[in-house]
XYZ file of C-alpha atoms in Angstrom:
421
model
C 129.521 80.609 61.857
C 131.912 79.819 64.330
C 134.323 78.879 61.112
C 133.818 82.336 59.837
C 134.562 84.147 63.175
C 137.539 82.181 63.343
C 138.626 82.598 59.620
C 138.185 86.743 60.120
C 139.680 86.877 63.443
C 142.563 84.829 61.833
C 143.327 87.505 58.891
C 143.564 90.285 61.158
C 146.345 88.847 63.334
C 147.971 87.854 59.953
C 147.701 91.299 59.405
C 145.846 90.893 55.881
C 143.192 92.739 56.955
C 143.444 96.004 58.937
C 141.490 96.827 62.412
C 138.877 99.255 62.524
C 141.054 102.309 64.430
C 137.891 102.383 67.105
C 138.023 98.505 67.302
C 142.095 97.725 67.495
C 142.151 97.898 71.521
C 139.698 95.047 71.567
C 140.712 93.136 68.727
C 137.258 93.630 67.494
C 136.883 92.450 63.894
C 133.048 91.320 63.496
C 129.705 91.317 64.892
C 127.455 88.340 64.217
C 123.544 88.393 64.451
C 120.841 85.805 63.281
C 121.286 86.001 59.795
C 124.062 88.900 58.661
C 127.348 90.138 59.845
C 128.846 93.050 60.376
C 132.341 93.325 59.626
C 134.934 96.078 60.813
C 138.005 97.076 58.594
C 140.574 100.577 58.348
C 138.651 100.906 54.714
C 141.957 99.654 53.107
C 141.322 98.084 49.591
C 143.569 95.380 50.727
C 141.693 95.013 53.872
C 138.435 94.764 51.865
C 139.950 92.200 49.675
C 140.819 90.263 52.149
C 137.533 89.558 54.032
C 135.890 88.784 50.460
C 138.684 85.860 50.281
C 137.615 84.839 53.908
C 134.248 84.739 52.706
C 135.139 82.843 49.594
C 137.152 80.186 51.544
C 134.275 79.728 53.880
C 132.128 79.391 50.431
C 134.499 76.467 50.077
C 134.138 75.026 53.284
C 130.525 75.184 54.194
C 128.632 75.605 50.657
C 127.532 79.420 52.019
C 128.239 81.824 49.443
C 128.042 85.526 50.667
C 124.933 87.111 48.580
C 126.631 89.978 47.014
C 122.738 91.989 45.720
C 122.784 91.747 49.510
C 125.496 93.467 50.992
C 126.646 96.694 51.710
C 129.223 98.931 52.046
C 129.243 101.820 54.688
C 132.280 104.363 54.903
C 132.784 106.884 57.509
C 135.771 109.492 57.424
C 136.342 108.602 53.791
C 136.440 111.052 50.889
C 134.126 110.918 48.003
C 137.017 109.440 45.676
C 137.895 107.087 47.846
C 134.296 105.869 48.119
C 133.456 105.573 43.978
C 136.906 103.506 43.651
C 135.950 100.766 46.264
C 132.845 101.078 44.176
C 134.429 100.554 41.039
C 136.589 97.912 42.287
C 134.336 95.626 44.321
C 130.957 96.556 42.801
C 129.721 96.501 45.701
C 126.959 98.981 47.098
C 127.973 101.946 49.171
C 125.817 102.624 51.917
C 125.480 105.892 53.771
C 125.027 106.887 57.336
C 122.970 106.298 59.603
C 121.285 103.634 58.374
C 118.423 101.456 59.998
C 119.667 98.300 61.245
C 117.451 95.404 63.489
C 114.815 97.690 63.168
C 116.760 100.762 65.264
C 118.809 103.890 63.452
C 122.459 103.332 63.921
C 123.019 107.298 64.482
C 125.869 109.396 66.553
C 124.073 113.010 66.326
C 121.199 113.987 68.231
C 117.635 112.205 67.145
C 115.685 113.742 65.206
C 112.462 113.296 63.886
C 113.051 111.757 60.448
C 114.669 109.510 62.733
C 111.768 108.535 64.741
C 109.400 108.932 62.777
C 109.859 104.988 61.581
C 108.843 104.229 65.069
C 105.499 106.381 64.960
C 104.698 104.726 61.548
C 105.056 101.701 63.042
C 102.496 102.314 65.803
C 100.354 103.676 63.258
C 100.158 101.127 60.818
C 99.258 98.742 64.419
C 96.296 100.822 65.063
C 95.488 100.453 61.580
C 94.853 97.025 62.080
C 93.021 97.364 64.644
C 90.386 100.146 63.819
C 88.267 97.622 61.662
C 87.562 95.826 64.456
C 84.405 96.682 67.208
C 86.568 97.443 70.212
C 85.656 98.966 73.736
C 88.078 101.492 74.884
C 88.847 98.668 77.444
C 89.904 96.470 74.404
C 91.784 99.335 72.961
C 93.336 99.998 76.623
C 95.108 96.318 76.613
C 96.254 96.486 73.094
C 98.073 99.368 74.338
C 99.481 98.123 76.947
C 100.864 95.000 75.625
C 101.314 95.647 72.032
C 102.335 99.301 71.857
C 104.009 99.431 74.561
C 106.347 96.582 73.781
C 107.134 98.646 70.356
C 108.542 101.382 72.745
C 110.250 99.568 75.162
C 112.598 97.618 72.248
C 113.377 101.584 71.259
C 114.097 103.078 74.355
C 116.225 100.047 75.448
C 118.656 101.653 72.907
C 117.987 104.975 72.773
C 116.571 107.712 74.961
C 113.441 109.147 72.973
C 113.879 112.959 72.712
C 110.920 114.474 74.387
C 109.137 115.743 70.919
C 108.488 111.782 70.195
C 107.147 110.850 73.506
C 104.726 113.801 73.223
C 104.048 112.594 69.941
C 103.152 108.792 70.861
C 101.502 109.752 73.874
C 98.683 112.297 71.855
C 98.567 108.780 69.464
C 97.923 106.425 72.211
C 95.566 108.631 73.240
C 93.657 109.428 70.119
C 93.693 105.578 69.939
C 92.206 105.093 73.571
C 89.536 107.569 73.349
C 87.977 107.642 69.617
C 89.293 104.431 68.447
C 89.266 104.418 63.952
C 89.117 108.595 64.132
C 92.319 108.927 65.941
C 91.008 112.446 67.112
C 93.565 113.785 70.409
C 91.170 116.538 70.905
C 88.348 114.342 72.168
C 89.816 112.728 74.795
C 87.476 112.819 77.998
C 90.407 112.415 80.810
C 93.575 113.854 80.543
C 96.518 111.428 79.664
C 98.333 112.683 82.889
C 95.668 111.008 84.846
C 95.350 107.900 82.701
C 99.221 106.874 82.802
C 98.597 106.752 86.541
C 99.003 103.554 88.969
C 95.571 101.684 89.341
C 95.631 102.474 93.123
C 95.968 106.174 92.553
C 92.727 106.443 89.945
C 94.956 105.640 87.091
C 94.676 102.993 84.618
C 97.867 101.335 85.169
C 99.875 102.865 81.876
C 103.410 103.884 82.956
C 104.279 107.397 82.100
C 106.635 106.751 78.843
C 109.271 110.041 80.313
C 109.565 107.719 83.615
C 109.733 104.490 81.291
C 112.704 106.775 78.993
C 114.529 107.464 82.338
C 114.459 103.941 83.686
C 115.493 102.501 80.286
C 118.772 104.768 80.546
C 119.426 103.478 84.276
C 119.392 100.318 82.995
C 122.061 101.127 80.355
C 123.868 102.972 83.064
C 123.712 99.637 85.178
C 124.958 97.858 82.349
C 128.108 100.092 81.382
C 129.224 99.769 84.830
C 128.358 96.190 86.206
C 128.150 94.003 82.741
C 131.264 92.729 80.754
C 129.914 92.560 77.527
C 131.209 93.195 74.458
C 129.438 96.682 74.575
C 130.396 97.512 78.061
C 134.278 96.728 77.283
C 134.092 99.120 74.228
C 132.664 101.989 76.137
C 135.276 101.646 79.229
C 137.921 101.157 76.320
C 136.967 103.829 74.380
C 135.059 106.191 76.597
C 135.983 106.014 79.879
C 139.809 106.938 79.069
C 141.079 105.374 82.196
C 138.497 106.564 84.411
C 135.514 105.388 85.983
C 132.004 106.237 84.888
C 131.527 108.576 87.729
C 134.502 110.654 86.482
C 134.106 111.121 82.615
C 133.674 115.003 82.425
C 130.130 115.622 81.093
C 131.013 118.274 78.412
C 133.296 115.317 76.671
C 132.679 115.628 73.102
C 133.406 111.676 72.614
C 130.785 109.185 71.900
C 127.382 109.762 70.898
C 124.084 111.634 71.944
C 122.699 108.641 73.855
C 125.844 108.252 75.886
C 126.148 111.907 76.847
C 122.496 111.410 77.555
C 124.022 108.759 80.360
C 126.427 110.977 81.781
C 123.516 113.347 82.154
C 121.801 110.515 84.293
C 124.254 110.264 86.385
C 123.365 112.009 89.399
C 120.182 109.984 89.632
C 121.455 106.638 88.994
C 123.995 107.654 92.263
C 120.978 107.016 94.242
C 121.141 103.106 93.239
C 124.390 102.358 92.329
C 126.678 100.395 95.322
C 129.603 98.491 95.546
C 129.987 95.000 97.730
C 134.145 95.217 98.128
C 135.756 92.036 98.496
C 139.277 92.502 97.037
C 138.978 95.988 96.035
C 140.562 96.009 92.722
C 137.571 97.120 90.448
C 136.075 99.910 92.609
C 137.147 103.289 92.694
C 138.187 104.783 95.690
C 137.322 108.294 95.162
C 134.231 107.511 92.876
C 132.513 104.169 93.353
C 130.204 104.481 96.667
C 131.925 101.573 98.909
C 131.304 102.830 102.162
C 128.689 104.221 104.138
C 130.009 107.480 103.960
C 129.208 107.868 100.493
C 131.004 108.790 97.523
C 134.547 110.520 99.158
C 135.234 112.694 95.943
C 131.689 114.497 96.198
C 132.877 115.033 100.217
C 136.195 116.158 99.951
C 136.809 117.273 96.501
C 139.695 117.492 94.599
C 141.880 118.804 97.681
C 141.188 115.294 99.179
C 143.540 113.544 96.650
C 146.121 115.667 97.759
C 146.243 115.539 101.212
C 145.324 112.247 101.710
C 148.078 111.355 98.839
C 145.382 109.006 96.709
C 145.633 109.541 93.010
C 142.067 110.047 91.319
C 142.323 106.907 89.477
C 143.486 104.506 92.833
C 141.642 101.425 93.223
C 140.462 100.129 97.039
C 142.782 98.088 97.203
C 145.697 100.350 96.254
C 144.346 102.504 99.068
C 144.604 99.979 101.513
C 147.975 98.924 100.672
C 149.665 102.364 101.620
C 150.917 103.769 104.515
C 148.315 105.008 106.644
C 148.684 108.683 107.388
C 147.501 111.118 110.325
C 145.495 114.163 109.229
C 144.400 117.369 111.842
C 141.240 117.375 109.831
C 138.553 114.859 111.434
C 136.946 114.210 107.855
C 140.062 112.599 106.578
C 140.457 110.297 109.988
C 136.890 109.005 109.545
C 138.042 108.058 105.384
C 141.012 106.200 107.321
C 138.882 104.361 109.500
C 136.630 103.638 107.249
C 139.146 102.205 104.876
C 140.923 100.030 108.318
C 137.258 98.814 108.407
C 137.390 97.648 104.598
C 140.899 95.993 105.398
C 139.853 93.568 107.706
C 137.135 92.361 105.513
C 138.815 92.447 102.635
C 138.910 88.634 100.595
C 140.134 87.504 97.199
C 136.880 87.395 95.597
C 135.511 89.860 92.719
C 133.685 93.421 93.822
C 130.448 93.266 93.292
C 127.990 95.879 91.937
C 124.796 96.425 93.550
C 121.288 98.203 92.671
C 119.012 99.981 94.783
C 115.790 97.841 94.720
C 113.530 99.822 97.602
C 114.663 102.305 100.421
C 117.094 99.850 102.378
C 117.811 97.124 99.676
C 120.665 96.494 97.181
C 120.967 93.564 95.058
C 123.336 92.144 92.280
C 121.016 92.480 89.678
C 118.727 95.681 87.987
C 114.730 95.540 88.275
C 112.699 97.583 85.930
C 109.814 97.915 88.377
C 111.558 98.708 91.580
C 113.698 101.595 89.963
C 110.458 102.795 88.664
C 108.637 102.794 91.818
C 111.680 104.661 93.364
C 111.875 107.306 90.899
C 108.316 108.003 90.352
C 106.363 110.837 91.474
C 103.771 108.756 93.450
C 100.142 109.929 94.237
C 98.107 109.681 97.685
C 95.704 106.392 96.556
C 92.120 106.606 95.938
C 89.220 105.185 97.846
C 87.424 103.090 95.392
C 89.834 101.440 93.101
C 89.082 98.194 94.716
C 85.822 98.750 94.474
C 86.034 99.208 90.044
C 89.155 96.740 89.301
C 88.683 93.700 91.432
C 89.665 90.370 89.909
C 86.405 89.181 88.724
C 85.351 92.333 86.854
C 84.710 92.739 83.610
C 86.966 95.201 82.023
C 84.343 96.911 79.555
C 82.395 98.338 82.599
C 85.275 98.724 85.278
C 86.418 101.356 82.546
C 83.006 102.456 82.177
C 82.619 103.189 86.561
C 86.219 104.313 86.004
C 85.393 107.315 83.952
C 81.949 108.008 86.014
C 84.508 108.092 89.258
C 87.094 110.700 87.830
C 85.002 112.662 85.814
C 82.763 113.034 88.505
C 79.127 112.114 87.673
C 76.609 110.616 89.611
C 76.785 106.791 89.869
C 73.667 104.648 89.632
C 71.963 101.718 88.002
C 68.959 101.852 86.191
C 66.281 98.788 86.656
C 62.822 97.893 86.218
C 61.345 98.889 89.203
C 63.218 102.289 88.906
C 67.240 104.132 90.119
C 69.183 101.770 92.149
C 71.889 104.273 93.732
C-alpha cells in the first residue's frame, strides 16, 4: 500500500492527475484505511483516467486488481451532464452525498434525523438480542454501560449528536433498563435524571450522554489545536485562514455543522486550554492564554493591538523581539512585564499545549474523565451508597436496595422468625 501511495502521490506532481481544490495546500491526494481508499481529484476526466492507470500499474506490480462492482464515484459541485459522461465513460458508479462511510455519515449540513437514525437502529437491533434472554435490570444496567454506550461514544467522537437524538437514546436506554423485551419509556420507576447520576450521589454511575456530547467536542477542540495530524493541518489550512482557533469569527460560513459546533465550544474549552512557552513561535500573543494574566485580547480588546503596536496575528516571540514601549495606562505596563518575564525564560524548544485536568493542574495530554468531572453539575453525596455498592455485593440486589433507597420505601428483611428491620 505504501507502493500505491507512492504511485498516486507521484501522478499528481507529474501533474497527470489534478488536486482536489480543498486538498492542493497540503498536497493531499489519498486517504488509506484497512481495506479501501479514498482518492481526491479536480473531477477532470483526465485526472480520473489517470488514477485508474495508477491502479492498473499497481495491478502489475503487486497482483491487486482494483474491484471495479466495488467502487464508487462521488461528485460534488458538478453538473448533472458532467456526472452521466464520467458515467458513460468509466462505467463506473456515481455515488451521491452524504454517504455512510466506517459506519459514520460523511455530511456538511446540520444532522438530521434520517441521519441518525442508523445509529438508533443500531442500538435497537442490540437490545434485540438481548430481550430473549432472562435478565435483571442489573444485567440490563451493565449491558448498557459497556455495550451501548461504546456505540455512542464511536459517534460522538465525530460528531456532536443534536439534542433530538440524545433524547431519543436516552427514553431507549431507559425503556431497556426498566421493562426489559417491552421497551415501554412510560414505566420507568426513577427518573433517568437521577439514574445517569455518579454512584456517590444516589446515581447509578451512567454519565449523562449531553455532558458525554460536550466532552467529546473538547476533545476535538484539544485536538485541532494541540495535534498535527493530517486532520488538524487541514482545518488550520483551510479553516483557520491565518488565524488561531481563538480568533475564527463564529458566524464564518466555512466548514461544516460540527466545526461551527466547535467554535460554539469555545468559551468553555478556554477554561482548559494553556500554553507552556518555550520559544514562542506557535502561540498567539493576543489569543493563546500564555500568561497568568489570561488571554490579553479578551482584556484589552481590539484597541490593545493598536497601542501596544502588536498585529492580531503576532506570535510570542515576535512580541518579544520588538522594541519595548512605555504606555500611561498601567494595564499595558503589566502586558510588558509580563512579556520581560517570558523573555528571560524563553528556550529553543517547541510550545507546548496544556489541558486543565482538576482546579490547579495542566498537563500535555486530554483526559476524558477529568474534563468531565470539571464540567459537570455535581450533586451533594448521599449517605448510604457505601452501604448498597460495596465491592462484594451482588449487583441484582444492590439495584434492588437501590430503588427501595430513592424511591423511598421502608427497608427490611423478611425471615422465619418474623421482620428483621
Amino acid at each position: 500500500m505504501n507502493v500505491l501511495s507512492k504511485l498516486l502521490d507521484k501522478s499528481a506532481v507529474d501533474h497527470k492527475m489534478g488536486y482536489h481544490p480543498k486538498c492542493k495546500n497540503l498536497s493531499l491526494t489519498h486517504l488509506s484505511f484497512a481495506d479501501d481508499i479514498l482518492v481526491f481529484s479536480d473531477g477532470n476526466s483526465r485526472s480520473i483516467q489517470s488514477i485508474l492507470d495508477v491502479f492498473g500499474r499497481f495491478a502489475n506490480i503487486s497482483g491487486l486488481v482494483m474491484s471495479v462492482e466495488k467502487s464508487t464515484i462521488y461528485c460534488g459541485g458538478m453538473q448533472e451532464e458532467n456526472r452521466q459522461a464520467i458515467q458513460n465513460q468509466f462505467h463506473l458508479d456515481v455515488g451521491q452525498l452524504p454517504v455512510r462511510y466506517l459506519g459514520l455519515p460523511l455530511l456538511t449540513k446540520r444532522m438530521g434525523k434520517n441521519d441518525y437514525q442508523p445509529l438508533v437502529e443500531k442500538l435497537k437491533k442490540r437490545i434485540s438480542l438481548w430481550t430473549n434472554r432472562f435478565l435483571s435490570r442489573a444485567g440490563r444496567l451493565q449491558l448498557i454501560k459497556s455495550v451501548l454506550m461504546s456505540i455512542i461514544n464511536f459517534w460522538m467522537s465525530s460528531f456532536c449528536l443534536p439534542g433530538e437524538c440524545l433524547k431519543e437514546i436516552n427514553s431507549l436506554c431507559s425503556a431497556f433498563l426498566w421493562t426489559g423485551p417491552e421497551l415501554n419509556a412510560r414505566k420507568a420507576k426513577i427518573a433517568w435524571e437521577v439514574v445517569t447520576t455518579k454512584i456517590d450521589e444516589g446515581g447509578l454511575g451512567l454519565r449523562p450522554l449531553k455532558e458525554v456530547n460536550a466532552v467529546c467536542c473538547l476533545k476535538l477542540i484539544w485536538r485541532v489545536t494541540s495535534s498535527h495530524s493530517l486532520w488538524a493541518r487541514w482545518v488550520k489550512e483551510y479553516l483557520f485562514k491565518g488565524k488561531t482557533f481563538w480568533a475564527v469569527h463564529s458566524n464564518s460560513t466555512l466548514g461544516s455543522w460540527v466545526w461551527r459546533k466547535l467554535l460554539k465550544y469555545r468559551d468553555k474549552a478556554k477554561e482548559f486550554h494553556h500554553i507552556e512557552v518555550n520559544n514562542g513561535r506557535g502561540t498567539s500573543f493576543w489569543f493563546d492564554e500564555w500568561s497568568d494574566m489570561g488571554r490579553l485580547f479578551d482584556i484589552v480588546g481590539a484597541r490593545g493591538c493598536i497601542d501596544m503596536g502588536i498585529s492580531f496575528t503576532a506570535t510570542v516571540e515576535s512580541a518579544m523581539t520588538r522594541r519595548p514601549r512605555r504606555h500611561r495606562y498601567d494595564l499595558y505596563v503589566m502586558i510588558e512585564e509580563a512579556l520581560n518575564k517570558q523573555r528571560s525564560k524563553m528556550n529553543h524548544g517547541k510550545d507546548v499545549v496544556l489541558w486543565k485536568h482538576n482546579l490547579n493542574t495542566f498537563k500535555p495530554k486530554f483526559d476524558t474523565k477529568s474534563t468531565w468531572l470539571l464540567i459537570r453539575d455535581s450533586k451533594p453525596d448521599v449517605s448510604w451508597y457505601s452501604t448498597v455498592w460495596f465491592p462484594s455485593s451482588t449487583p441484582k440486589y444492590s439495584f434492588m436496595v437501590w430503588m427501595r433507597y430513592i424511591i423511598g420505601y421502608p427497608l427490611e428483611t423478611k425471615c422465619s422468625s418474623g421482620t428483621l428491620d
